[in-house]
Short mmCIF file of C-alpha atoms and ligand atoms in Angstrom, two decimals:
data_model
loop_
_atom_site.label_atom_id
_atom_site.label_comp_id
_atom_site.label_asym_id
_atom_site.label_seq_id
_atom_site.Cartn_x
_atom_site.Cartn_y
_atom_site.Cartn_z
CA MET H 1 -25.17 14.17 31.80
CA HIS H 2 -21.77 12.49 31.82
CA ILE H 3 -18.82 14.83 31.18
CA HIS H 4 -15.84 13.40 29.30
CA ASP H 5 -12.30 14.59 29.96
CA LEU H 6 -11.74 14.54 26.23
CA ILE H 7 -13.63 14.03 23.00
CA GLY H 8 -11.71 13.46 19.78
CA ILE H 9 -13.47 14.22 16.51
CA GLY H 10 -12.35 11.79 13.79
CA PHE H 11 -10.55 8.49 14.30
CA GLY H 12 -7.92 8.60 11.58
CA PRO H 13 -4.18 8.19 12.18
CA SER H 14 -3.89 11.43 14.22
CA ASN H 15 -6.46 10.48 16.85
CA ILE H 16 -5.45 6.80 16.88
CA ALA H 17 -1.93 8.01 17.70
CA LEU H 18 -3.47 10.13 20.46
CA ALA H 19 -5.35 7.08 21.81
CA ILE H 20 -1.99 5.26 22.01
CA ALA H 21 -0.34 8.16 23.86
CA LEU H 22 -3.30 8.33 26.29
CA ASP H 23 -3.02 4.57 26.82
CA GLU H 24 0.62 5.03 27.83
CA GLN H 25 -0.51 7.66 30.34
CA ARG H 26 -3.19 5.30 31.66
CA GLN H 27 -0.57 2.63 32.25
CA ALA H 28 1.43 5.22 34.18
CA GLY H 29 -1.62 5.80 36.42
CA GLN H 30 -2.99 8.92 34.74
CA ALA H 31 -6.17 7.67 33.11
CA LYS H 32 -8.38 10.06 31.17
CA ASP H 33 -11.94 9.46 30.10
CA ALA H 34 -11.55 9.90 26.34
CA LEU H 35 -14.06 9.16 23.58
CA PHE H 36 -13.49 9.41 19.83
CA ILE H 37 -16.28 9.99 17.30
CA GLU H 38 -15.73 8.80 13.72
CA ARG H 39 -18.15 9.28 10.84
CA GLN H 40 -17.13 6.22 8.83
CA PRO H 41 -18.87 2.94 9.81
CA CYS H 42 -15.48 1.38 10.62
CA PHE H 43 -11.84 2.39 10.36
CA ALA H 44 -10.57 3.02 6.81
CA TRP H 45 -7.61 5.16 5.67
CA HIS H 46 -8.55 7.16 2.55
CA PRO H 47 -10.45 4.06 1.36
CA HIS H 48 -11.37 5.37 -2.11
CA MET H 49 -7.71 5.91 -2.94
CA LEU H 50 -6.60 2.41 -1.95
CA LEU H 51 -5.34 1.67 -5.45
CA GLU H 52 -3.81 -1.64 -6.39
CA ASN H 53 -0.17 -0.53 -6.61
CA ALA H 54 -0.13 2.48 -4.29
CA HIS H 55 2.68 2.66 -1.74
CA MET H 56 3.45 4.72 1.32
CA GLN H 57 5.29 7.98 0.84
CA ILE H 58 6.95 7.76 4.22
CA SER H 59 9.10 5.22 6.04
CA PHE H 60 7.15 2.65 8.07
CA LEU H 61 9.39 3.66 10.98
CA LYS H 62 7.33 6.84 11.16
CA ASP H 63 4.30 4.85 12.24
CA LEU H 64 1.88 5.96 14.96
CA VAL H 65 4.30 5.52 17.85
CA THR H 66 7.84 4.31 17.06
CA PRO H 67 9.66 7.69 16.91
CA ARG H 68 8.44 8.41 20.47
CA ASN H 69 8.32 4.93 21.96
CA PRO H 70 10.04 2.21 19.89
CA GLY H 71 9.08 -0.36 22.53
CA SER H 72 5.34 0.17 22.07
CA ARG H 73 3.18 -2.82 21.18
CA PHE H 74 1.44 -0.57 18.61
CA SER H 75 4.48 -0.27 16.32
CA PHE H 76 4.34 -1.36 12.67
CA LEU H 77 7.04 -3.94 13.46
CA ASN H 78 4.94 -5.49 16.22
CA TYR H 79 1.95 -5.50 13.86
CA LEU H 80 4.04 -7.44 11.30
CA HIS H 81 5.23 -9.81 14.00
CA SER H 82 1.73 -10.48 15.29
CA LYS H 83 0.53 -11.15 11.73
CA GLY H 84 3.42 -13.59 11.15
CA ARG H 85 4.90 -11.55 8.30
CA LEU H 86 7.95 -9.93 9.89
CA GLN H 87 10.53 -12.20 8.21
CA ASP H 88 8.87 -11.88 4.80
CA PHE H 89 8.60 -8.11 5.13
CA ILE H 90 12.34 -7.95 5.86
CA ASN H 91 12.93 -9.85 2.62
CA LEU H 92 11.07 -7.14 0.72
CA GLN H 93 13.93 -4.77 1.63
CA THR H 94 11.70 -1.71 1.66
CA PHE H 95 10.84 1.17 3.95
CA PHE H 96 7.64 1.79 1.98
CA PRO H 97 4.85 -0.76 2.51
CA SER H 98 1.80 -0.76 0.24
CA ARG H 99 -1.01 1.54 1.29
CA HIS H 100 -3.16 -1.60 1.63
CA GLU H 101 -0.77 -2.99 4.23
CA PHE H 102 -0.46 0.30 6.12
CA ASN H 103 -4.26 0.59 6.11
CA ASP H 104 -4.37 -2.88 7.65
CA TYR H 105 -1.80 -1.82 10.29
CA LEU H 106 -3.91 1.25 11.14
CA SER H 107 -7.10 -0.88 11.31
CA TRP H 108 -5.34 -3.37 13.57
CA THR H 109 -4.25 -0.55 15.88
CA ALA H 110 -7.71 1.07 15.84
CA SER H 111 -9.28 -2.28 16.78
CA HIS H 112 -7.50 -2.12 20.16
CA PHE H 113 -9.49 1.05 20.97
CA GLU H 114 -12.98 -0.03 19.83
CA HIS H 115 -14.29 0.58 23.36
CA GLN H 116 -13.22 4.23 23.10
CA CYS H 117 -14.55 4.98 19.63
CA THR H 118 -18.07 5.38 18.35
CA TYR H 119 -18.24 4.82 14.58
CA GLY H 120 -20.90 5.98 12.14
CA GLU H 121 -21.50 9.40 13.72
CA ASP H 122 -20.79 12.65 11.91
CA VAL H 123 -20.04 15.56 14.24
CA PHE H 124 -21.74 18.66 12.86
CA GLU H 125 -21.35 21.29 15.56
CA VAL H 126 -19.77 22.14 18.90
CA LEU H 127 -21.78 24.35 21.26
CA PRO H 128 -20.76 26.26 24.40
CA GLU H 129 -22.15 24.98 27.72
CA THR H 130 -22.21 27.92 30.12
CA ASP H 131 -22.15 28.05 33.89
CA ASN H 132 -22.03 31.37 35.80
CA ASP H 133 -21.07 33.48 32.77
CA GLU H 134 -18.29 31.06 31.88
CA VAL H 135 -18.13 28.48 29.15
CA ALA H 136 -17.45 25.44 31.32
CA TYR H 137 -17.80 22.57 28.84
CA LEU H 138 -18.40 21.86 25.19
CA ARG H 139 -21.49 20.14 23.86
CA VAL H 140 -20.53 17.98 20.88
CA ARG H 141 -23.42 17.18 18.53
CA SER H 142 -23.28 14.34 16.03
CA ARG H 143 -25.69 12.60 13.71
CA ASN H 144 -25.76 8.90 12.88
CA GLU H 145 -26.70 7.32 9.56
CA SER H 146 -30.40 7.21 10.42
CA GLY H 147 -30.37 10.93 11.25
CA ALA H 148 -30.58 10.61 15.05
CA VAL H 149 -28.71 13.36 16.91
CA GLN H 150 -26.45 12.49 19.82
CA GLU H 151 -25.07 15.07 22.29
CA ARG H 152 -22.11 14.68 24.61
CA LEU H 153 -20.32 17.00 27.04
CA THR H 154 -16.57 17.33 27.34
CA ARG H 155 -13.90 19.38 29.08
CA SER H 156 -11.56 19.25 26.13
CA LEU H 157 -11.67 18.53 22.44
CA VAL H 158 -9.13 17.33 19.87
CA ILE H 159 -10.26 17.95 16.30
CA SER H 160 -8.48 15.67 13.82
CA VAL H 161 -10.79 15.57 10.82
CA GLY H 162 -8.25 15.60 7.96
CA GLY H 163 -8.68 17.54 4.73
CA ALA H 164 -11.84 18.29 2.74
CA PRO H 165 -11.89 18.18 -1.09
CA ASN H 166 -10.63 21.32 -2.78
CA VAL H 167 -13.15 21.91 -5.58
CA PRO H 168 -12.09 24.65 -8.02
CA GLU H 169 -14.62 27.44 -8.48
CA CYS H 170 -15.25 26.52 -12.13
CA PHE H 171 -16.72 23.16 -10.98
CA ALA H 172 -18.90 24.59 -8.19
CA GLY H 173 -22.03 24.37 -10.38
CA LEU H 174 -21.50 20.63 -10.94
CA LYS H 175 -21.15 19.58 -7.32
CA ASP H 176 -24.22 17.32 -7.53
CA ASP H 177 -23.31 15.82 -10.92
CA PRO H 178 -22.16 12.21 -10.31
CA ARG H 179 -19.84 12.39 -13.34
CA VAL H 180 -17.62 14.99 -11.63
CA PHE H 181 -15.92 13.77 -8.45
CA HIS H 182 -12.90 14.44 -6.25
CA SER H 183 -9.95 12.07 -5.99
CA SER H 184 -10.87 11.33 -2.35
CA HIS H 185 -13.98 9.51 -3.69
CA TYR H 186 -12.26 8.08 -6.77
CA LEU H 187 -12.84 4.30 -6.49
CA ARG H 188 -16.36 4.66 -5.10
CA GLU H 189 -17.54 7.10 -7.79
CA LEU H 190 -15.72 5.45 -10.70
CA ALA H 191 -17.54 2.21 -9.87
CA LYS H 192 -20.87 4.01 -10.32
CA GLN H 193 -20.05 5.24 -13.86
CA ASP H 194 -21.50 3.56 -16.89
CA ALA H 195 -18.37 2.41 -18.78
CA PRO H 196 -16.82 5.88 -19.20
CA LYS H 197 -14.50 6.20 -22.22
CA ARG H 198 -13.14 9.73 -22.03
CA ILE H 199 -12.04 10.91 -18.62
CA ALA H 200 -10.37 14.19 -17.63
CA VAL H 201 -8.04 14.14 -14.62
CA ILE H 202 -7.34 17.63 -13.27
CA GLY H 203 -4.06 18.20 -11.37
CA ALA H 204 -0.47 17.03 -11.35
CA GLY H 205 0.10 15.86 -7.76
CA GLN H 206 0.46 12.35 -6.31
CA SER H 207 -3.31 11.72 -6.54
CA ALA H 208 -3.48 12.73 -10.23
CA ALA H 209 -0.44 10.58 -11.05
CA GLU H 210 -1.81 7.49 -9.27
CA ILE H 211 -5.28 7.91 -10.81
CA PHE H 212 -3.86 8.38 -14.31
CA LEU H 213 -1.95 5.10 -14.06
CA ASP H 214 -4.95 3.33 -12.57
CA LEU H 215 -7.14 4.50 -15.48
CA HIS H 216 -4.41 3.55 -17.97
CA GLY H 217 -4.72 0.01 -16.61
CA ARG H 218 -8.47 -0.07 -17.43
CA GLU H 219 -9.32 -1.16 -20.92
CA GLY H 220 -10.90 1.31 -23.32
CA VAL H 221 -10.39 4.40 -21.13
CA GLN H 222 -8.84 7.49 -22.71
CA VAL H 223 -7.47 10.06 -20.28
CA ASP H 224 -6.75 13.76 -20.67
CA LEU H 225 -4.39 14.85 -17.89
CA ILE H 226 -5.02 18.59 -17.49
CA SER H 227 -2.33 20.46 -15.59
CA ARG H 228 -1.61 24.15 -15.05
CA ALA H 229 2.06 23.23 -14.67
CA TRP H 230 4.28 22.57 -17.66
CA ALA H 231 5.82 19.43 -16.14
CA PHE H 232 5.24 16.84 -13.44
CA LYS H 233 7.82 17.70 -10.78
CA PRO H 234 8.96 14.98 -8.34
CA SER H 235 8.62 15.23 -4.59
CA ASP H 236 11.94 16.06 -2.99
CA ASP H 237 12.65 13.40 -0.36
CA SER H 238 16.43 13.80 -0.29
CA PRO H 239 17.90 13.40 3.20
CA PHE H 240 18.82 16.98 4.15
CA VAL H 241 15.48 18.29 2.90
CA ASN H 242 13.70 15.43 4.68
CA GLU H 243 14.90 16.89 7.98
CA ILE H 244 12.06 19.40 7.73
CA PHE H 245 9.84 16.50 8.81
CA ASN H 246 11.81 15.90 12.03
CA PRO H 247 9.82 16.87 15.14
CA GLU H 248 12.40 19.51 16.20
CA TYR H 249 11.85 21.37 12.94
CA THR H 250 8.34 22.17 14.19
CA ASP H 251 9.92 24.40 16.87
CA TYR H 252 12.01 26.09 14.20
CA VAL H 253 8.95 26.89 12.04
CA PHE H 254 6.80 27.93 14.99
CA ASN H 255 9.46 30.26 16.36
CA ASN H 256 9.74 32.14 13.09
CA PRO H 257 7.64 35.25 12.56
CA THR H 258 4.56 34.80 10.36
CA GLY H 259 6.03 36.14 7.10
CA GLN H 260 9.09 33.94 7.39
CA ARG H 261 6.95 30.87 8.14
CA GLU H 262 5.16 31.44 4.86
CA ALA H 263 8.48 31.70 3.05
CA LEU H 264 9.59 28.37 4.60
CA LEU H 265 6.37 26.68 3.47
CA GLN H 266 6.90 27.97 -0.06
CA GLU H 267 10.56 26.95 -0.11
CA TYR H 268 9.78 23.33 0.79
CA LYS H 269 6.32 22.98 -0.81
CA SER H 270 7.80 20.60 -3.40
CA THR H 271 8.37 17.96 -0.71
CA ASN H 272 4.63 17.34 -0.62
CA TYR H 273 2.35 19.34 -2.88
CA SER H 274 1.97 19.04 -6.66
CA ALA H 275 4.77 16.53 -6.34
CA PRO H 276 4.38 12.83 -7.20
CA ASP H 277 7.06 10.23 -6.52
CA LEU H 278 9.76 10.16 -9.21
CA ALA H 279 9.05 6.48 -10.01
CA LEU H 280 5.43 7.32 -10.88
CA ILE H 281 6.50 10.20 -13.10
CA GLN H 282 8.85 7.87 -14.94
CA GLU H 283 6.01 5.37 -15.42
CA ILE H 284 3.72 8.06 -16.81
CA TYR H 285 6.46 9.31 -19.14
CA ASP H 286 6.91 5.77 -20.41
CA VAL H 287 3.18 5.49 -21.17
CA PHE H 288 3.36 8.64 -23.34
CA TYR H 289 6.62 7.52 -24.94
CA GLN H 290 5.13 4.14 -25.92
CA GLN H 291 2.21 6.01 -27.54
CA LYS H 292 4.78 7.73 -29.76
CA VAL H 293 6.32 4.36 -30.62
CA THR H 294 3.01 2.77 -31.57
CA GLY H 295 1.52 5.94 -33.05
CA GLN H 296 -1.66 5.36 -31.07
CA ALA H 297 -2.38 8.48 -29.05
CA ARG H 298 -4.75 7.06 -26.43
CA HIS H 299 -4.11 9.63 -23.67
CA ARG H 300 -3.18 13.33 -23.79
CA PHE H 301 -1.06 15.38 -21.41
CA ARG H 302 -2.64 18.83 -21.65
CA ARG H 303 0.22 20.69 -19.92
CA ARG H 304 -0.14 24.40 -19.18
CA HIS H 305 -3.89 24.11 -19.58
CA GLU H 306 -6.57 25.26 -17.19
CA VAL H 307 -10.30 24.59 -16.94
CA THR H 308 -12.16 27.90 -16.91
CA GLY H 309 -15.77 26.69 -17.10
CA SER H 310 -17.85 23.52 -17.06
CA GLU H 311 -21.32 22.54 -18.14
CA ALA H 312 -23.26 19.30 -17.76
CA GLY H 313 -25.26 17.90 -20.65
CA PRO H 314 -26.91 14.56 -21.47
CA GLU H 315 -23.96 13.53 -23.65
CA GLY H 316 -21.27 14.36 -21.11
CA VAL H 317 -19.55 17.12 -19.16
CA GLU H 318 -18.20 19.93 -21.33
CA LEU H 319 -15.08 21.69 -20.12
CA ASN H 320 -13.76 25.02 -21.35
CA VAL H 321 -10.02 24.38 -21.41
CA ARG H 322 -7.67 27.31 -21.86
CA ASP H 323 -4.16 26.95 -23.19
CA LEU H 324 -2.15 29.09 -20.77
CA GLU H 325 0.60 29.67 -23.37
CA THR H 326 -1.57 30.82 -26.31
CA GLY H 327 -4.69 31.99 -24.46
CA HIS H 328 -6.81 29.87 -26.81
CA THR H 329 -9.85 28.13 -25.24
CA ASP H 330 -11.54 25.02 -26.60
CA ILE H 331 -14.50 22.98 -25.40
CA THR H 332 -13.96 19.27 -24.80
CA ARG H 333 -16.62 16.77 -23.74
CA TYR H 334 -15.84 14.06 -21.18
CA ASP H 335 -17.80 11.13 -19.75
CA ALA H 336 -16.31 11.79 -16.32
CA VAL H 337 -14.01 14.32 -14.62
CA VAL H 338 -11.74 13.51 -11.66
CA LEU H 339 -10.67 16.49 -9.56
CA ALA H 340 -7.24 15.52 -8.21
CA THR H 341 -7.01 19.09 -6.97
CA GLY H 342 -5.88 18.57 -3.39
CA TYR H 343 -7.45 19.41 -0.05
CA VAL H 344 -8.50 22.34 2.13
CA ARG H 345 -8.17 22.20 5.89
CA ASP H 346 -10.76 24.48 7.44
CA THR H 347 -13.45 22.02 8.59
CA HIS H 348 -12.65 22.88 12.24
CA LYS H 349 -13.88 26.42 11.63
CA GLN H 350 -17.31 25.14 10.54
CA LEU H 351 -17.57 22.78 13.52
CA LEU H 352 -16.51 25.50 15.95
CA ALA H 353 -18.61 28.29 14.41
CA PRO H 354 -20.94 28.48 17.49
CA VAL H 355 -17.93 29.17 19.77
CA ALA H 356 -15.89 31.21 17.28
CA ASP H 357 -16.36 34.45 19.26
CA TYR H 358 -14.29 32.93 22.09
CA LEU H 359 -11.44 31.85 19.79
CA PRO H 360 -9.42 34.85 18.59
CA GLU H 361 -8.66 34.26 14.91
CA PHE H 362 -8.52 30.49 15.54
CA ALA H 363 -4.86 31.03 16.51
CA VAL H 364 -2.98 28.10 18.09
CA ASN H 365 -0.05 27.89 20.49
CA ARG H 366 2.94 25.58 20.08
CA HIS H 367 0.98 22.70 21.64
CA TYR H 368 -1.71 22.91 18.95
CA GLN H 369 -4.14 24.43 21.44
CA LEU H 370 -6.50 27.18 20.34
CA TYR H 371 -6.16 30.44 22.22
CA THR H 372 -9.39 31.35 23.98
CA LYS H 373 -10.92 34.29 25.79
CA PRO H 374 -10.55 34.11 29.61
CA GLU H 375 -14.19 33.18 30.24
CA PHE H 376 -13.84 30.10 28.00
CA LYS H 377 -12.47 27.16 30.01
CA PRO H 378 -12.45 24.09 27.72
CA ALA H 379 -9.23 23.27 25.89
CA ILE H 380 -9.42 22.71 22.13
CA PHE H 381 -6.57 21.17 20.12
CA LEU H 382 -6.19 20.84 16.35
CA GLN H 383 -4.32 18.09 14.54
CA GLY H 384 -3.72 18.45 10.80
CA SER H 385 -4.82 22.05 10.31
CA CYS H 386 -1.83 23.89 11.76
CA GLU H 387 0.41 23.85 8.70
CA PRO H 388 0.74 27.68 8.55
CA THR H 389 2.18 27.78 12.10
CA HIS H 390 3.74 24.33 12.53
CA GLY H 391 5.04 23.49 9.07
CA LEU H 392 4.61 20.99 6.28
CA SER H 393 4.76 17.92 8.53
CA ASP H 394 1.44 18.90 10.11
CA THR H 395 -0.81 17.15 7.56
CA LEU H 396 1.39 14.03 7.35
CA LEU H 397 2.23 11.01 9.46
CA SER H 398 5.78 12.22 10.19
CA ILE H 399 5.20 13.91 13.54
CA LEU H 400 2.15 12.05 14.88
CA ALA H 401 4.07 10.28 17.63
CA ALA H 402 5.68 13.50 18.89
CA ARG H 403 2.62 15.71 18.43
CA THR H 404 0.30 13.46 20.43
CA SER H 405 2.63 13.41 23.43
CA GLU H 406 2.86 17.21 23.25
CA ILE H 407 -0.95 17.38 23.26
CA CYS H 408 -1.09 14.93 26.18
CA ASP H 409 1.29 17.15 28.15
CA ALA H 410 -0.89 20.19 27.51
CA LEU H 411 -4.04 18.19 28.35
CA ASP H 412 -2.52 17.27 31.69
CA GLN H 413 -2.38 20.92 32.60
CA THR H 414 -5.92 21.61 31.47
CA THR H 415 -7.70 18.52 32.78
CA ALA H 416 -5.72 18.22 36.02
CA LEU H 417 -6.14 21.85 36.98
CA TYR H 418 -9.34 22.40 35.11
CA ALA H 419 -8.41 26.03 34.86
CA PRO H 420 -6.97 28.25 32.15
CA SER H 421 -3.73 26.77 30.91
CA PRO H 422 -0.65 29.03 30.73
CA CYS H 423 -1.17 29.61 27.04
CA LYS H 424 -4.59 31.07 27.67
CA GLN H 425 -3.21 33.54 30.18
CA GLU H 426 -0.72 34.73 27.55
CA VAL H 427 -3.53 35.90 25.31
CA THR H 428 -4.18 39.54 24.85
CA ILE H 429 -7.43 40.30 23.16
CA SER H 430 -7.59 43.53 21.26
C1 FAD C 1 -4.54 9.09 -0.65
C2 FAD C 1 -3.66 9.66 0.42
C3 FAD C 1 -2.50 9.01 0.79
C4 FAD C 1 -1.65 9.55 1.76
N1 FAD C 1 -0.48 8.92 2.04
C5 FAD C 1 0.36 9.47 2.94
C6 FAD C 1 1.62 8.86 3.23
O1 FAD C 1 2.00 7.86 2.63
N2 FAD C 1 2.41 9.43 4.18
C7 FAD C 1 2.02 10.54 4.86
O2 FAD C 1 2.75 10.99 5.73
N3 FAD C 1 0.85 11.13 4.60
C8 FAD C 1 0.01 10.64 3.65
N4 FAD C 1 -1.17 11.26 3.38
C9 FAD C 1 -1.57 12.47 4.16
C10 FAD C 1 -2.66 12.15 5.23
O3 FAD C 1 -3.17 13.37 5.63
C11 FAD C 1 -2.12 11.39 6.44
O4 FAD C 1 -1.58 10.17 6.05
C12 FAD C 1 -3.19 10.99 7.49
O5 FAD C 1 -4.30 10.41 6.87
C13 FAD C 1 -3.58 12.12 8.40
O6 FAD C 1 -4.36 11.57 9.44
P1 FAD C 1 -5.56 12.37 10.13
O7 FAD C 1 -6.12 11.49 11.16
O8 FAD C 1 -5.08 13.71 10.55
O9 FAD C 1 -6.59 12.64 8.95
P2 FAD C 1 -7.47 11.59 8.14
O10 FAD C 1 -6.70 10.38 7.81
O11 FAD C 1 -8.08 12.35 7.02
O12 FAD C 1 -8.60 11.16 9.17
C14 FAD C 1 -9.62 12.04 9.58
C15 FAD C 1 -10.80 11.19 10.07
O13 FAD C 1 -11.80 12.06 10.58
C16 FAD C 1 -13.07 11.61 10.13
N5 FAD C 1 -13.97 12.78 10.12
C17 FAD C 1 -13.88 13.86 9.33
N6 FAD C 1 -14.85 14.73 9.65
C18 FAD C 1 -15.56 14.19 10.66
C19 FAD C 1 -16.69 14.62 11.41
N7 FAD C 1 -17.26 15.80 11.19
N8 FAD C 1 -17.18 13.80 12.36
C20 FAD C 1 -16.60 12.60 12.61
N9 FAD C 1 -15.52 12.14 11.93
C21 FAD C 1 -15.01 12.93 10.97
C22 FAD C 1 -12.79 11.04 8.74
O14 FAD C 1 -13.79 10.13 8.36
C23 FAD C 1 -11.43 10.38 8.94
O15 FAD C 1 -11.53 9.04 9.34
C24 FAD C 1 -2.02 10.76 2.40
C25 FAD C 1 -3.19 11.42 2.03
C26 FAD C 1 -4.00 10.89 1.04
C27 FAD C 1 -5.22 11.65 0.63
N1 NAP C 2 0.25 6.95 -2.07
C1 NAP C 2 0.28 8.01 -1.31
O1 NAP C 2 0.97 8.00 -0.34
C2 NAP C 2 -0.53 9.24 -1.65
C3 NAP C 2 -1.51 9.22 -2.66
C4 NAP C 2 -2.22 10.38 -2.93
C5 NAP C 2 -2.01 11.54 -2.17
N2 NAP C 2 -1.07 11.53 -1.20
C6 NAP C 2 -0.80 12.74 -0.39
O2 NAP C 2 -1.97 13.53 -0.29
C7 NAP C 2 -1.61 14.91 -0.25
C8 NAP C 2 -2.35 15.66 -1.35
O3 NAP C 2 -1.89 15.22 -2.66
P1 NAP C 2 -2.82 15.49 -3.93
O4 NAP C 2 -2.13 15.03 -5.13
O5 NAP C 2 -4.19 14.99 -3.63
O6 NAP C 2 -2.96 17.11 -3.93
P2 NAP C 2 -1.84 18.24 -4.23
O7 NAP C 2 -0.48 17.72 -4.06
O8 NAP C 2 -2.26 19.43 -3.44
O9 NAP C 2 -2.02 18.54 -5.79
C9 NAP C 2 -3.17 19.21 -6.26
C10 NAP C 2 -3.04 19.42 -7.76
O10 NAP C 2 -4.23 20.05 -8.19
C11 NAP C 2 -3.91 21.24 -8.88
N3 NAP C 2 -4.93 22.25 -8.63
C12 NAP C 2 -5.35 22.72 -7.43
N4 NAP C 2 -6.31 23.65 -7.60
C13 NAP C 2 -6.50 23.74 -8.94
C14 NAP C 2 -7.35 24.54 -9.76
N5 NAP C 2 -8.19 25.44 -9.22
N6 NAP C 2 -7.29 24.38 -11.11
C15 NAP C 2 -6.42 23.51 -11.65
N7 NAP C 2 -5.58 22.73 -10.94
C16 NAP C 2 -5.63 22.85 -9.59
C17 NAP C 2 -2.56 21.68 -8.36
O11 NAP C 2 -1.95 22.47 -9.36
P3 NAP C 2 -0.92 23.67 -9.05
O12 NAP C 2 0.36 23.02 -8.67
O13 NAP C 2 -0.90 24.41 -10.33
O14 NAP C 2 -1.55 24.44 -7.91
C18 NAP C 2 -1.88 20.31 -8.16
O15 NAP C 2 -1.35 19.85 -9.38
C19 NAP C 2 -0.10 14.95 -0.36
O16 NAP C 2 0.43 14.97 0.93
C20 NAP C 2 0.23 13.64 -1.02
O17 NAP C 2 1.54 13.22 -0.72
C21 NAP C 2 -0.33 10.41 -0.94
#
């Protein structure tokens, strides 16, 4: 069976950026046999949140490659040039393209690596392949849409699968009810609803804000925005604070002891989480203000409220909603409920469950590589699930260009020597 140097799970921005970095190495005469496996049938960047007026929350200069290699043909500027829109884009005078345009840039980049990516396959587990009491390779198992299982062997693995929906416990019983869905499936699931009138949106982050405004633009829809917080608070993207997204800040976070890393994450959480753009907050405020002017209370902002229970019935989904100030709970019926409740980032642990005994606490080194026991030879890297050790930039686009070259450097050591990398020798297993 063929053995790949590298398999990447997922072909979103993180692994496309890696494909670019590997391509640069290939041009420098260091080719690696890399294959990426993506579960979607073709490239799409959070496709069910591609709302009409949604814009990037990051400068286009932080594309997949520019911060590392501004001369790359895979830059956003070269994409604009090749599409004949560079002059017009300059006239827009913005750093923040629409999400539609950035999705198109990412698709355009991904299309250059079609030969290295197999679409429509969902990786469901990674098994150890042993040889003389050592784990020599990894067996990556995936399933295509018709249920056929495919197996491939690799010397190293880069897991870049993004976040999975965070579904609050009180909705766990409704996970198969089509009227309750997460923001990551918003457009797809909304289209399946039968003219919903009353919709609850849970959360007060960027997703909740964008979805509220999208629903406001749909005739006849009444929205209850249900938020534990008292106010929508804007994301802090002021310049000094924004320096936490510079690649060198990753060293600063990583070199702090664990407790202090947590404190740093808390201190700067408002740059990213539960934090919509100020312009969106102003738009939402205006919607509620105009309701006061007209006296027609179409939507409600149920601030400091929390859902404590949910039940599905033929007439709708009933939510127990508790007022966190008074402690009073009421029951409200909705035609649909959108969970704009953020993401969890532990999918890698499910995929790697069969090799978990070789991976002490799933701990990573500075190069995003999982520490392993000495008898385990393959190298495994994580992109997007190292926020606790590497900081708030880890789930974003900010450091993709830098991170992928750091991973390439570490891969060079592992694939060239095909022996334990220095980080593995550092490990002490209690
Ligand atoms: C709506 C939305 C907008 C955002 N906008 C911004 C922004 O403007 N700026 C910013 O910096 N960040 C933004 N983010 C954060 C986002 O995490 C990054 O932009 C980026 O998508 C991270 O890339 P990724 O490749 O790590 O993860 P993802 O983009 O999530 O890609 C992961 C890929 O892996 C695939 N996959 C998952 N599991 C498997 C499996 N088992 N087998 C095979 N394939 C699998 C998925 O289908 C997906 O294509 C946004 C997030 C959301 C939800
Ligand atoms: N256009 C864009 O660029 C765009 C669009 C959408 C998303 N994004 C990005 O995607 C990432 C995630 O944003 P997001 O808005 O999806 O998630 P988020 O920022 O994590 O916000 C989640 C919201 O859900 C609430 N919540 C979580 N668990 C809850 C529970 N059990 N009960 C009640 N409320 C709960 C949180 O409330 P608390 O604060 O009380 O915990 C918070 O208001 C961010 O990086 C964001 O920038 C970008």
